[in-house]
Short mmCIF file of C-alpha atoms and ligand atoms in Angstrom, two decimals:
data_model
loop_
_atom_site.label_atom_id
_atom_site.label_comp_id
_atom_site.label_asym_id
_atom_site.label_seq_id
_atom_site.Cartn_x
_atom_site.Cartn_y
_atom_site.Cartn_z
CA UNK A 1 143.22 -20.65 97.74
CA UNK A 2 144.47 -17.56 95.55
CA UNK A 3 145.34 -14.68 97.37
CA UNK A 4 144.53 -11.79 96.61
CA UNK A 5 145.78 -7.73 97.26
CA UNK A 6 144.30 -4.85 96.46
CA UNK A 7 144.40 -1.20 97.77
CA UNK A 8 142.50 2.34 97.91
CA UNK A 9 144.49 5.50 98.46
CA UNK A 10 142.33 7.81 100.10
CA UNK A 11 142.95 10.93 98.16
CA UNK A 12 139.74 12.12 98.44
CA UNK A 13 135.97 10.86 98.55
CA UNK A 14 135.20 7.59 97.50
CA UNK A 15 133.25 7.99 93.89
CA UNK A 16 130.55 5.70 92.22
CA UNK A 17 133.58 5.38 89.71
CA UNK A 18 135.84 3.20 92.91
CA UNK A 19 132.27 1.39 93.70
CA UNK A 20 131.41 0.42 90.46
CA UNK A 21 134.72 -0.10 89.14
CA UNK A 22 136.40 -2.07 92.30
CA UNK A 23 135.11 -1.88 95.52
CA UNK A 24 131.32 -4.42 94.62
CA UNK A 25 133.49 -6.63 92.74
CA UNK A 26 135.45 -6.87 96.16
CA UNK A 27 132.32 -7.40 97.68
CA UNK A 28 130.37 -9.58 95.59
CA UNK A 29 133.15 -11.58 94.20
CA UNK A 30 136.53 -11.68 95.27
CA UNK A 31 135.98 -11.77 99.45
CA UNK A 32 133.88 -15.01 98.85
CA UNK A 33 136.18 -17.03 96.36
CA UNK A 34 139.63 -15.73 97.68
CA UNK A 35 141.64 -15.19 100.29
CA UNK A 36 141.34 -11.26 99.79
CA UNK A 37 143.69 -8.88 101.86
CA UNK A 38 142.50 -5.24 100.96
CA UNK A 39 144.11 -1.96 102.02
CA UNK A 40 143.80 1.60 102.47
CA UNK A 41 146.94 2.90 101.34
CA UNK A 42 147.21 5.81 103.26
CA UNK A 43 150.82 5.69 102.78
CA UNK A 44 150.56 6.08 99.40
CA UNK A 45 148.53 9.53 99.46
CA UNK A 46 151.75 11.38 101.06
CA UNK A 47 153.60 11.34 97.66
CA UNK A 48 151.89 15.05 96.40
CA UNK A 49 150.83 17.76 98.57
CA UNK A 50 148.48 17.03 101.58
CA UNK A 51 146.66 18.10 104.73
CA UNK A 52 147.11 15.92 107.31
CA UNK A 53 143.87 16.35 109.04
CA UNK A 54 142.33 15.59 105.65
CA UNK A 55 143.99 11.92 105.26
CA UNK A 56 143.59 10.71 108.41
CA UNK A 57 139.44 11.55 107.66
CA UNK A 58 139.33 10.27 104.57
CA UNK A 59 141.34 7.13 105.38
CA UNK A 60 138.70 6.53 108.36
CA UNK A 61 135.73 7.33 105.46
CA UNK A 62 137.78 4.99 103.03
CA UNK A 63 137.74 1.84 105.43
CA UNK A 64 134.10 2.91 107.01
CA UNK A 65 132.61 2.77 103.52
CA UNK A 66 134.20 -0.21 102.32
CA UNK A 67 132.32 -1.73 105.49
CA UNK A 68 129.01 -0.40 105.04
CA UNK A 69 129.79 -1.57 100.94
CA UNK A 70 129.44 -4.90 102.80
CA UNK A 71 133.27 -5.87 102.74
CA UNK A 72 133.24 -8.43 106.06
CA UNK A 73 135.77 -8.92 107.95
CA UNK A 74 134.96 -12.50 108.73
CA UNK A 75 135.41 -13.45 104.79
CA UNK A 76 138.57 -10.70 104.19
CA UNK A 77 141.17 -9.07 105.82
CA UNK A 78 140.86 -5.23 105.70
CA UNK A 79 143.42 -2.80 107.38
CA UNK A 80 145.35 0.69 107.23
CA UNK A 81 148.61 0.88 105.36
CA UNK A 82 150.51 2.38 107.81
CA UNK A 83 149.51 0.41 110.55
CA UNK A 84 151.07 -2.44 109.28
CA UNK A 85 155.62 -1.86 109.41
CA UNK A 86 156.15 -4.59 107.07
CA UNK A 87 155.30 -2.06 103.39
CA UNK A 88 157.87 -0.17 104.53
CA UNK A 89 160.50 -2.40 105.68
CA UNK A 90 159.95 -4.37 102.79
CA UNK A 91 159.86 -1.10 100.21
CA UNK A 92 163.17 -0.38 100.90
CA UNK A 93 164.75 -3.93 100.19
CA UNK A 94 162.92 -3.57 96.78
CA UNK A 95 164.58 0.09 96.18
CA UNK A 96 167.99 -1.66 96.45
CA UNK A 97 166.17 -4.02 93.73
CA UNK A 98 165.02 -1.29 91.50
CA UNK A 99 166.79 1.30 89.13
CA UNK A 100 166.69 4.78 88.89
CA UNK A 101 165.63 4.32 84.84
CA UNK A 102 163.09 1.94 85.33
CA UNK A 103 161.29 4.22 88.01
CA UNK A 104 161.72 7.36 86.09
CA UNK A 105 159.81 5.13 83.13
CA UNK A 106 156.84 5.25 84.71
CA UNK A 107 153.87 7.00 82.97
CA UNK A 108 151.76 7.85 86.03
CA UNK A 109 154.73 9.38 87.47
CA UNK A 110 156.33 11.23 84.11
CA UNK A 111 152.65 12.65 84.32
CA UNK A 112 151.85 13.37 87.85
CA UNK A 113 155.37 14.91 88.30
CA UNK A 114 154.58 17.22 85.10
CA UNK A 115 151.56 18.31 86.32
CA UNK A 116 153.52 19.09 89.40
CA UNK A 117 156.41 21.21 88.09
CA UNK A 118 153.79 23.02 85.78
CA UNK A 119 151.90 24.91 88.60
CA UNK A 120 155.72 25.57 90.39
CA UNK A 121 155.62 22.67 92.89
CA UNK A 122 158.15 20.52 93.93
CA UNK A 123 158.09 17.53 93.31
CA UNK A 124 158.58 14.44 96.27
CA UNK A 125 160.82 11.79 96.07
CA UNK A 126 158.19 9.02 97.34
CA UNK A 127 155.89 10.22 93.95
CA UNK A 128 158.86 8.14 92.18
CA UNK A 129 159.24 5.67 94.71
CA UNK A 130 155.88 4.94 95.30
CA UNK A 131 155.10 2.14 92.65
CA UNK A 132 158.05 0.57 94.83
CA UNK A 133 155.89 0.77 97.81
CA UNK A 134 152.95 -0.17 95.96
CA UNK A 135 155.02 -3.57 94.97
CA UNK A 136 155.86 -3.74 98.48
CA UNK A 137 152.33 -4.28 99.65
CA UNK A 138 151.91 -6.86 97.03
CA UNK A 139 155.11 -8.95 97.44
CA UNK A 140 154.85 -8.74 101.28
CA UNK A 141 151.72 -10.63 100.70
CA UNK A 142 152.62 -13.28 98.40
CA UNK A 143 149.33 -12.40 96.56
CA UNK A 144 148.70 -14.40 93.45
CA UNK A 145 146.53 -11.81 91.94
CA UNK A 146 146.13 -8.10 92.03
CA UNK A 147 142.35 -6.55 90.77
CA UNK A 148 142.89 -3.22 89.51
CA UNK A 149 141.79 -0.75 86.91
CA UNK A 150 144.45 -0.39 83.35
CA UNK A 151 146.07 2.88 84.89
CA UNK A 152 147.48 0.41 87.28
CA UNK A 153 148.79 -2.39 85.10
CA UNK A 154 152.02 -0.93 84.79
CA UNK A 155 152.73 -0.94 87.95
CA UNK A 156 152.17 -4.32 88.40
CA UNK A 157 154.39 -5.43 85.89
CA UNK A 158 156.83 -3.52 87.83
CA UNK A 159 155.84 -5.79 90.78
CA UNK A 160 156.39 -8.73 88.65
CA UNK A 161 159.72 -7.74 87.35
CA UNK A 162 160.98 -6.60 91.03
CA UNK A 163 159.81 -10.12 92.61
CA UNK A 164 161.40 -12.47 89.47
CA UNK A 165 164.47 -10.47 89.69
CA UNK A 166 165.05 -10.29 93.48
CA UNK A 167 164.13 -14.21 93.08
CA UNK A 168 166.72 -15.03 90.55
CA UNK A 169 169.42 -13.20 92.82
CA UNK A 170 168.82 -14.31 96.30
CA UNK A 171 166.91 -17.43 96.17
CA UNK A 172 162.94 -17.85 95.81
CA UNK A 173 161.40 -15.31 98.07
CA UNK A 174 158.23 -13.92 96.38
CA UNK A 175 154.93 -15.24 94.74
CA UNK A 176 155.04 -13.06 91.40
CA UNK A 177 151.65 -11.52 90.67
CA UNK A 178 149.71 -10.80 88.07
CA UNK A 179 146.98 -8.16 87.28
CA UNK A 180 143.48 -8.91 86.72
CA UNK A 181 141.34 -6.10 85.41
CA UNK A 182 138.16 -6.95 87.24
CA UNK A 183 135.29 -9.39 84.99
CA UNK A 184 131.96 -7.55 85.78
CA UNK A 185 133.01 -4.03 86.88
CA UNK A 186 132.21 -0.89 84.88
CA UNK A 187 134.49 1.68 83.75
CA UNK A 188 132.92 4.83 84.98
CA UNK A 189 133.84 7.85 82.97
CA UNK A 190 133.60 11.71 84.50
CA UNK A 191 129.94 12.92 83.97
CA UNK A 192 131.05 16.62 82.48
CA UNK A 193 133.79 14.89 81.12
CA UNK A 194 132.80 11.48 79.54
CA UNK A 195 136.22 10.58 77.83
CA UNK A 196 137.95 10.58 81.69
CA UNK A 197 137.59 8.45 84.26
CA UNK A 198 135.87 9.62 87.31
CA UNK A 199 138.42 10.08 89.91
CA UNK A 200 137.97 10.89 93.11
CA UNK A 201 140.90 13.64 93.06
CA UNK A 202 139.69 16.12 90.25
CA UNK A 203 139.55 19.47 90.97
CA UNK A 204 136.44 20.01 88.87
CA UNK A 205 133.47 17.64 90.92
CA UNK A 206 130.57 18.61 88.90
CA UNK A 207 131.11 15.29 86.56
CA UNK A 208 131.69 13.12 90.12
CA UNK A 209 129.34 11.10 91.95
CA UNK A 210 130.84 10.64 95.31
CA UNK A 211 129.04 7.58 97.89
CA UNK A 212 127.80 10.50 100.29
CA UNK A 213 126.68 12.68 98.23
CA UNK A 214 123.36 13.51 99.32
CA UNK A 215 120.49 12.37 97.31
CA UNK A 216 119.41 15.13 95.55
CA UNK A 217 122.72 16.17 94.59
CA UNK A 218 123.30 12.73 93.04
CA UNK A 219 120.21 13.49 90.68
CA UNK A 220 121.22 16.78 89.49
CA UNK A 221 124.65 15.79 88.88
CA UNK A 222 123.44 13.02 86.38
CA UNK A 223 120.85 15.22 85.03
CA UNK A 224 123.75 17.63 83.86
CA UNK A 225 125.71 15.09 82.62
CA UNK A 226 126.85 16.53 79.06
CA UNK A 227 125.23 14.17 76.49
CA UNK A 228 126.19 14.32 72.87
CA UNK A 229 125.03 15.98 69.64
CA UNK A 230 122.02 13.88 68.12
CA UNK A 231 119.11 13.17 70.06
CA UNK A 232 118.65 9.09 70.06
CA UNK A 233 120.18 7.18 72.48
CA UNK A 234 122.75 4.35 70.78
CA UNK A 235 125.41 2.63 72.68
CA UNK A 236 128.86 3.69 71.19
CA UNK A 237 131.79 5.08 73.42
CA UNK A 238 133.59 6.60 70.08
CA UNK A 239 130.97 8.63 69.06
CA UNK A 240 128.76 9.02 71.89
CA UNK A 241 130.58 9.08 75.00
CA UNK A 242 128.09 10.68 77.04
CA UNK A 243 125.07 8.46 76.59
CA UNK A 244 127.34 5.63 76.55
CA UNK A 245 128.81 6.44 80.04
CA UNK A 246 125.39 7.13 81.44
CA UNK A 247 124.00 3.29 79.83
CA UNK A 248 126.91 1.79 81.45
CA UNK A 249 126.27 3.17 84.28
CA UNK A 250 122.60 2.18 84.41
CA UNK A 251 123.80 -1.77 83.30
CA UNK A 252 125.90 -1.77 86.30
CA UNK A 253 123.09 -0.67 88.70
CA UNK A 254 120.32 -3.12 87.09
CA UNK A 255 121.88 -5.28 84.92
CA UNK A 256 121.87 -6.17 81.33
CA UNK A 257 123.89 -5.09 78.80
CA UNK A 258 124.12 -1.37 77.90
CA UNK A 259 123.12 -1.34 74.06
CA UNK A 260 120.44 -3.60 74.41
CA UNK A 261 118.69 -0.85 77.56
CA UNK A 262 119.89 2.04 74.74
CA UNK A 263 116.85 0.37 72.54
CA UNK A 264 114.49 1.15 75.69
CA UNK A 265 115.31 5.00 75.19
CA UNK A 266 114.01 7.52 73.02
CA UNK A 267 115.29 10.47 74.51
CA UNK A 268 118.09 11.50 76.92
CA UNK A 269 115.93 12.85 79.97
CA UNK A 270 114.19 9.26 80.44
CA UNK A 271 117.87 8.00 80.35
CA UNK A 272 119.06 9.88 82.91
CA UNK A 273 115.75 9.94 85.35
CA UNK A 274 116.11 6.22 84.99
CA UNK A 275 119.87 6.41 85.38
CA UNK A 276 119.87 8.43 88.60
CA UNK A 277 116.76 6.80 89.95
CA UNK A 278 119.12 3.33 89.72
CA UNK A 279 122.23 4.95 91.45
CA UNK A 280 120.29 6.23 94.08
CA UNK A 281 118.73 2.59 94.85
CA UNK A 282 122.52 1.43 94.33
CA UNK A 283 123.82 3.76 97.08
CA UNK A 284 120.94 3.56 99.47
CA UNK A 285 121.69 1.23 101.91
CA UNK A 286 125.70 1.69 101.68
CA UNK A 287 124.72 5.21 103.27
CA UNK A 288 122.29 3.71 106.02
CA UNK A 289 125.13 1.63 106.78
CA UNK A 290 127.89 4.14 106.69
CA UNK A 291 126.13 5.97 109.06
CA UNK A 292 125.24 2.93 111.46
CA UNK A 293 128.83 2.45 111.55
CA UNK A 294 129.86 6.23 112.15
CA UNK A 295 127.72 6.23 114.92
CA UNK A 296 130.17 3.10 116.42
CA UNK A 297 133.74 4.16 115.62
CA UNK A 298 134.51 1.70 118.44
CA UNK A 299 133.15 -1.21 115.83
CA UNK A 300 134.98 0.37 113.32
CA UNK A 301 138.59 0.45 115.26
CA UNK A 302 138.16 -3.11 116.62
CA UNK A 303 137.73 -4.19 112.55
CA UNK A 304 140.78 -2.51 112.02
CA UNK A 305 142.64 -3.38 114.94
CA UNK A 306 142.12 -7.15 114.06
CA UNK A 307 142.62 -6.37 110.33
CA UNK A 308 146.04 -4.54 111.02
CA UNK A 309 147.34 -7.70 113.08
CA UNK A 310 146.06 -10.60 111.08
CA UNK A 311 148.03 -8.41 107.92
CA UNK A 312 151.13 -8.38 109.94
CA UNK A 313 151.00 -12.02 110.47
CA UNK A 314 150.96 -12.83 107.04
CA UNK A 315 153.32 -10.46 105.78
CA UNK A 316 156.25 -10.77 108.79
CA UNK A 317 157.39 -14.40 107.26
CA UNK A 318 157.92 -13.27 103.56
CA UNK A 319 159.58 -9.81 104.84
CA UNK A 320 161.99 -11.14 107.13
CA UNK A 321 163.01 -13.85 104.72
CA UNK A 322 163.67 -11.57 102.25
CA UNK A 323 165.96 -9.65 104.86
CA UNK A 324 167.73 -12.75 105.53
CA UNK A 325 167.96 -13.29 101.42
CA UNK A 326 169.26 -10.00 100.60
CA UNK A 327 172.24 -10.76 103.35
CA UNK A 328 171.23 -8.48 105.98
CA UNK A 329 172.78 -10.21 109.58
CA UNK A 330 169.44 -11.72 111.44
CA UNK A 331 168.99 -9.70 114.79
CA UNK A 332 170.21 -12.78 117.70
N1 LIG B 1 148.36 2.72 93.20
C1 LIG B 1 146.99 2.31 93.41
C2 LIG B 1 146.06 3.40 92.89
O1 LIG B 1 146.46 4.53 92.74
C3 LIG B 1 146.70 2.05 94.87
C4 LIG B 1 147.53 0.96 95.42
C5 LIG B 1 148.59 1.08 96.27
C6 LIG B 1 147.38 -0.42 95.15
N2 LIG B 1 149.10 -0.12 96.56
C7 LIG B 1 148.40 -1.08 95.91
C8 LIG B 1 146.49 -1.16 94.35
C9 LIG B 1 148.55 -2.46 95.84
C10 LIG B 1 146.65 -2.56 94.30
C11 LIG B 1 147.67 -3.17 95.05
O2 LIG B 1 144.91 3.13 92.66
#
């Protein structure tokens, strides 16, 4: 059966953008037809500035809501990052596999650590290291195929490259990956900001729908959403980028495809009553459930507990054989 990785950095609160984009196709898809291994990478938010308090919530909110999405832990495995030794013991075998240039190449870091120097902070090491870590948790799993969104693809070709050339040098030790930009998801763009994606780490939230939000403030937020200039509702992400975010959106919650519902619409309110009427349906019972589970962290921890050591399983063979490959002396 394919295997597949994925992971969720819990960076902040988990937006209709990570539902819609990853986390149903997860759910709905890949936990059924694959042997699917899914993360929160909690390692992974400790490359920029954080508050510890803050991660370890949100990386409890990340893996409670990706339960009460209805990811089940008797089709997938689901576990913490840093629960698991093997990322990190493996990571560092693939930095003695990497170089310097091909790191520094990288355009989400050549970004992130611009941003960075341009409001006077420092920037971390692990911000360059971390699509080394991030190949770590896909080699260490021998996973055939890796569902994430384009910002991501070039790090998995980094993953690819790492595991064919650490193959060719030491003798077959890795499954070498490749991306798959999931089949039925929707790219969710920023509601005040339709030509971004809607991240869950923007400063500005206004444009965000985030999973709890409560109910009323998921209606006003897509009643702001800017539109565009004109008045009739067509289906074009060039010229319209507002309407066409907001009939995307509304495709993904009923189905269909998004310029056949624009011919249902005459004018942008009854787009966006209809539009926040279907998100609020969507989210519904992933709330119900998020709060049946919050009121039974026990449930919650036992999930992960089990998660965490069916992970290490898996992973311990492939890490300690690429120890022995790499020519490190085998503990007696
Ligand atoms: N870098 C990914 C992101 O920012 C998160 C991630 C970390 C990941 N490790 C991964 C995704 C392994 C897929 C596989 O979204």
């Amino acid at each position: 059966m394919t295997r597949i990785f994925s992971g969720i950095k819990p960076t902040g609160h988990l937006t209709l953008g990570n539902h819609l984009g990853a986390v149903r196709q997860w759910v709905d898809v890949d936990q059924h037809k694959s042997d699917a291994v899914f993360c929160v990478v909690d390692l992974h938010a400790l490359t920029v500035e954080h508050d510890p308090a803050r991660v370890r919530r949100l990386s409890r909110q990340a893996a409670t809501l990706l339960l009460a999405a209805g990811l089940d832990p008797a089709l997938c495995t689901l576990f913490v990052q840093s629960h698991v030794d093997e990322h990190t013991r493996l990571s560092y075998l693939l930095e003695c596999t990497a170089s310097d240039g091909e790191m520094r190449r990288m355009i989400q870091y050549k970004e992130k650590s611009a941003r960075e120097r341009a409001t006077g902070g420092s920037v971390r090491l692990s911000l360059l290291t971390y699509p080394v870590l991030m190949a770590a948790d896909i080699l260490a799993y021998s996973a055939d195929e890796v569902p994430v969104g384009d910002d991501q693809a070039q790090h998995v070709e980094l993953t690819r490259d790492l595991a064919v050339r650490f193959n060719q040098r030491y003798g077959h030790t890795f499954t070498v990956p490749k991306a798959v930009l999931p089949s039925v998801a929707a790219r969710v763009m920023d509601l005040q900001d339709p030509t971004s994606k809607m991240g869950k780490s923007h400063a500005e939230t206004g444009g965000i729908v985030y999973l709890l939000d409560e109910p009323d403030v998921v209606r006003r937020k897509i009643m702001r959403a800017v539109t565009d200039s004109g008045s009739e509702v067509v289906y074009d992400r060039e010229t319209r980028p507002g309407v066409t975010n907001l009939l995307e959106i509304l495709a993904a919650c009923v189905g269909g495809a998004p310029a056949e519902l624009a011919e249902g619409y005459s004018s942008y309110g009854a787009l966006k009553r209809d539009t926040a009427d279907a998100v609020l349906e969507l989210l519904r019972p992933v709330r119900e459930r998020h709060t049946e589970l919050c009121a039974d962290p026990g449930y919650v921890d036992a999930v992960l507990r089990a998660g965490a050591e069916r992970a290490r399983a898996l992973a311990r063979p492939t890490v300690d054989a690429a120890y022995a490959a790499i020519g490190l002396m085998p503990p007696a």
